[in-house]
Coordinates of N, CA and C in Angstrom, one line a residue:
X435 N -61.2 22.4 -48.7 CA -60.2 22.7 -47.8 C -58.9 22.7 -48.5
X436 N -58.2 23.8 -48.4 CA -56.9 23.9 -49.1 C -55.8 24.2 -48.0
X437 N -54.8 23.4 -48.0 CA -53.7 23.6 -47.1 C -52.5 24.2 -47.8
X438 N -52.1 25.4 -47.5 CA -50.9 26.0 -48.2 C -49.6 25.2 -47.8
X439 N -48.9 24.8 -48.9 CA -47.7 24.0 -48.7 C -46.6 25.0 -48.3
X440 N -45.9 24.6 -47.3 CA -44.7 25.3 -46.8 C -45.0 26.6 -46.0
X441 N -46.2 26.7 -45.5 CA -46.6 27.8 -44.7 C -47.2 27.4 -43.4
X442 N -46.4 27.7 -42.3 CA -46.8 27.4 -41.0 C -48.0 28.3 -40.5
X443 N -48.6 27.9 -39.4 CA -49.8 28.7 -38.9 C -49.6 28.9 -37.4
X444 N -49.7 30.1 -37.0 CA -49.7 30.4 -35.5 C -51.0 30.0 -35.0
X445 N -51.0 29.0 -34.2 CA -52.3 28.5 -33.6 C -52.7 29.3 -32.4
X446 N -51.7 29.8 -31.7 CA -51.9 30.6 -30.5 C -50.7 31.6 -30.4
X447 N -51.1 32.9 -30.3 CA -50.0 33.9 -30.2 C -49.5 34.0 -28.8
X448 N -48.2 34.3 -28.7 CA -47.6 34.4 -27.4 C -46.4 35.3 -27.5
X449 N -45.8 35.6 -26.3 CA -44.7 36.5 -26.2 C -43.5 36.0 -25.5
X450 N -43.6 34.9 -24.7 CA -42.5 34.5 -23.8 C -41.7 33.3 -24.4
X451 N -42.4 32.4 -25.1 CA -41.7 31.2 -25.6 C -42.5 30.7 -26.8
X452 N -41.7 30.1 -27.7 CA -42.3 29.5 -29.0 C -42.3 28.0 -28.8
X453 N -43.5 27.4 -29.0 CA -43.6 25.9 -29.1 C -43.9 25.6 -30.6
X454 N -42.9 24.8 -31.2 CA -43.1 24.5 -32.6 C -43.4 23.0 -32.7
X455 N -44.4 22.7 -33.5 CA -44.7 21.3 -33.7 C -45.5 21.1 -35.0
X456 N -45.9 19.8 -35.2 CA -46.7 19.5 -36.3 C -47.6 18.3 -36.0
X457 N -48.6 18.1 -36.7 CA -49.5 16.9 -36.6 C -50.1 16.8 -35.2
X458 N -50.1 15.6 -34.7 CA -50.8 15.3 -33.4 C -50.2 16.1 -32.2
X459 N -49.0 16.4 -32.3 CA -48.3 17.1 -31.1 C -48.7 18.5 -31.0
X460 N -49.4 19.1 -32.0 CA -49.9 20.5 -31.9 C -50.9 20.6 -30.8
X461 N -51.8 19.6 -30.7 CA -52.7 19.5 -29.6 C -52.1 19.5 -28.3
X462 N -51.0 18.8 -28.1 CA -50.3 18.7 -26.9 C -49.6 20.1 -26.6
X463 N -49.2 20.8 -27.6 CA -48.6 22.1 -27.4 C -49.6 23.1 -27.0
X464 N -50.8 23.0 -27.5 CA -51.9 23.9 -27.1 C -52.3 23.7 -25.7
X465 N -52.3 22.4 -25.2 CA -52.6 22.1 -23.8 C -51.5 22.6 -22.9
X466 N -50.2 22.5 -23.4 CA -49.1 23.0 -22.6 C -49.2 24.5 -22.5
X467 N -49.6 25.2 -23.6 CA -49.7 26.6 -23.6 C -50.8 27.1 -22.6
X468 N -51.8 26.3 -22.5 CA -52.9 26.7 -21.5 C -52.3 26.5 -20.1
X469 N -51.6 25.5 -19.8 CA -51.0 25.3 -18.5 C -49.9 26.4 -18.2
X470 N -49.2 26.7 -19.2 CA -48.2 27.8 -19.0 C -48.9 29.1 -18.7
X471 N -50.0 29.4 -19.4 CA -50.7 30.6 -19.2 C -51.2 30.7 -17.8
X472 N -51.6 29.6 -17.2 CA -52.0 29.6 -15.8 C -50.9 30.0 -14.8
X473 N -49.6 29.8 -15.3 CA -48.4 30.2 -14.5 C -47.9 31.6 -15.0
X474 N -48.6 32.3 -15.8 CA -48.3 33.6 -16.3 C -47.3 33.7 -17.4
X475 N -47.1 32.5 -18.1 CA -46.2 32.4 -19.2 C -47.0 32.4 -20.5
X476 N -46.7 33.3 -21.4 CA -47.4 33.4 -22.7 C -46.7 32.6 -23.8
X477 N -47.2 31.5 -24.2 CA -46.6 30.6 -25.2 C -47.2 30.8 -26.5
X478 N -46.4 30.9 -27.5 CA -46.8 30.9 -28.9 C -46.7 29.5 -29.5
X479 N -47.8 29.0 -30.1 CA -47.8 27.7 -30.7 C -47.8 27.8 -32.2
X480 N -46.7 27.3 -32.8 CA -46.6 27.3 -34.2 C -46.7 25.9 -34.8
X481 N -47.8 25.8 -35.7 CA -48.1 24.5 -36.3 C -47.4 24.5 -37.7
X482 N -46.4 23.7 -37.9 CA -45.7 23.7 -39.2 C -46.5 23.3 -40.3
X483 N -47.5 22.4 -40.1 CA -48.4 21.9 -41.1 C -47.8 21.1 -42.2
X484 N -46.7 21.5 -42.8 CA -45.9 20.7 -43.8 C -44.5 20.8 -43.4
X485 N -43.8 19.7 -43.7 CA -42.4 19.6 -43.3 C -41.4 19.8 -44.4
X486 N -41.9 19.6 -45.6 CA -41.1 19.9 -46.8 C -41.9 20.6 -47.8
X487 N -41.7 21.9 -48.1 CA -40.6 22.7 -47.5 C -40.9 23.1 -46.1
X488 N -39.9 23.2 -45.3 CA -40.0 23.7 -43.9 C -40.1 25.2 -43.9
X489 N -41.1 25.8 -43.2 CA -41.3 27.2 -43.2 C -40.3 27.9 -42.2
X490 N -39.1 28.0 -42.7 CA -38.0 28.6 -41.8 C -38.3 30.0 -41.4
X491 N -38.9 30.8 -42.3 CA -39.2 32.2 -42.0 C -40.1 32.3 -40.8
X492 N -41.2 31.5 -40.8 CA -42.1 31.6 -39.6 C -41.5 31.1 -38.3
X493 N -40.7 30.1 -38.4 CA -40.0 29.7 -37.2 C -39.1 30.8 -36.7
X494 N -38.3 31.4 -37.6 CA -37.4 32.4 -37.2 C -38.1 33.7 -36.7
X495 N -39.2 34.0 -37.3 CA -39.9 35.2 -36.9 C -40.5 35.0 -35.5
X496 N -41.0 33.8 -35.2 CA -41.6 33.6 -33.9 C -40.5 33.5 -32.8
X497 N -39.4 32.9 -33.1 CA -38.3 32.9 -32.1 C -37.7 34.3 -31.9
X498 N -37.6 35.1 -32.9 CA -37.2 36.5 -32.7 C -38.1 37.2 -31.8
X499 N -39.4 36.9 -31.9 CA -40.4 37.6 -31.1 C -40.3 37.2 -29.6
X500 N -40.2 35.8 -29.4 CA -40.3 35.3 -28.0 C -38.9 35.1 -27.3
X501 N -37.9 34.9 -28.1 CA -36.5 34.7 -27.5 C -36.3 33.3 -27.0
X502 N -37.3 32.4 -27.1 CA -37.1 31.1 -26.6 C -37.8 30.1 -27.5
X503 N -37.3 28.8 -27.6 CA -37.8 27.8 -28.5 C -37.9 26.5 -27.8
X504 N -39.1 25.8 -28.0 CA -39.3 24.4 -27.6 C -39.8 23.7 -28.8
X505 N -39.1 22.7 -29.3 CA -39.5 21.9 -30.4 C -40.1 20.6 -29.8
X506 N -41.4 20.3 -30.3 CA -42.1 19.2 -29.8 C -42.5 18.3 -30.9
X507 N -42.0 17.0 -30.8 CA -42.3 16.0 -31.9 C -42.3 14.6 -31.3
X508 N -42.8 13.7 -32.1 CA -42.8 12.3 -31.7 C -41.7 11.5 -32.3
X509 N -40.9 12.2 -33.1 CA -39.9 11.5 -34.0 C -38.6 11.2 -33.3
X510 N -37.6 11.0 -34.1 CA -36.3 10.6 -33.7 C -35.5 11.7 -33.0
X511 N -34.8 11.5 -31.9 CA -34.0 12.5 -31.3 C -32.9 13.1 -32.1
X512 N -32.4 12.3 -33.0 CA -31.3 12.7 -33.9 C -31.7 12.6 -35.3
X513 N -31.4 13.6 -36.1 CA -31.6 13.7 -37.5 C -33.1 13.7 -37.9
X514 N -33.9 14.3 -37.0 CA -35.4 14.4 -37.2 C -35.8 15.8 -37.5
X515 N -37.1 16.0 -37.4 CA -37.6 17.3 -37.7 C -37.2 18.3 -36.6
X516 N -37.1 17.9 -35.4 CA -36.6 18.7 -34.3 C -35.2 19.2 -34.5
X517 N -34.4 18.4 -35.1 CA -33.0 18.9 -35.4 C -33.1 20.0 -36.5
X518 N -33.9 19.9 -37.4 CA -34.1 21.0 -38.4 C -34.6 22.2 -37.8
X519 N -35.6 22.1 -36.9 CA -36.2 23.3 -36.3 C -35.1 24.0 -35.5
X520 N -34.4 23.2 -34.7 CA -33.3 23.9 -33.9 C -32.2 24.5 -34.7
X521 N -31.9 23.8 -35.9 CA -30.9 24.4 -36.7 C -31.3 25.8 -37.3
X522 N -32.6 25.9 -37.5 CA -33.1 27.2 -38.0 C -32.9 28.3 -36.9
X523 N -33.2 27.9 -35.7 CA -33.0 28.8 -34.5 C -31.5 29.2 -34.4
X524 N -30.6 28.3 -34.5 CA -29.2 28.5 -34.3 C -28.7 29.4 -35.5
X525 N -29.1 29.0 -36.7 CA -28.5 29.7 -37.9 C -29.1 31.1 -38.1
X526 N -30.4 31.3 -37.8 CA -31.1 32.5 -38.1 C -31.5 33.4 -36.9
X527 N -31.5 32.9 -35.7 CA -32.0 33.7 -34.6 C -31.1 33.6 -33.4
X528 N -29.9 33.1 -33.5 CA -29.1 32.9 -32.3 C -29.0 34.1 -31.4
X529 N -28.8 35.3 -32.0 CA -28.6 36.5 -31.2 C -29.9 36.9 -30.5
X530 N -31.0 36.3 -30.9 CA -32.3 36.7 -30.3 C -32.7 35.8 -29.1
X531 N -32.0 34.6 -29.0 CA -32.3 33.6 -28.0 C -31.9 34.1 -26.6
X532 N -32.9 34.0 -25.6 CA -32.6 34.5 -24.3 C -32.2 33.3 -23.4
X533 N -32.6 32.1 -23.7 CA -32.2 31.0 -22.8 C -31.9 29.8 -23.7

């Protein structure tokens, strides 16, 4: 088994919102995507797989496609991975964000 370093994986394709996570929380995102699908919302689940280097291109591409971002993690609310994920959205996809 080989895990590509710095390359995120789309675990579930979607068009309405991007859920970005890593590790254990990816499972929670997949469950949330199922619940959202029952409400008619198509959620894309992006598994970062590695944090350093962070796959900024995959995050940006997904947010450009969906127009919305939810960062899901168990870490710190400040200066954590979520802060980095959101900074990618603000720096690279701000004009694409719908909400």
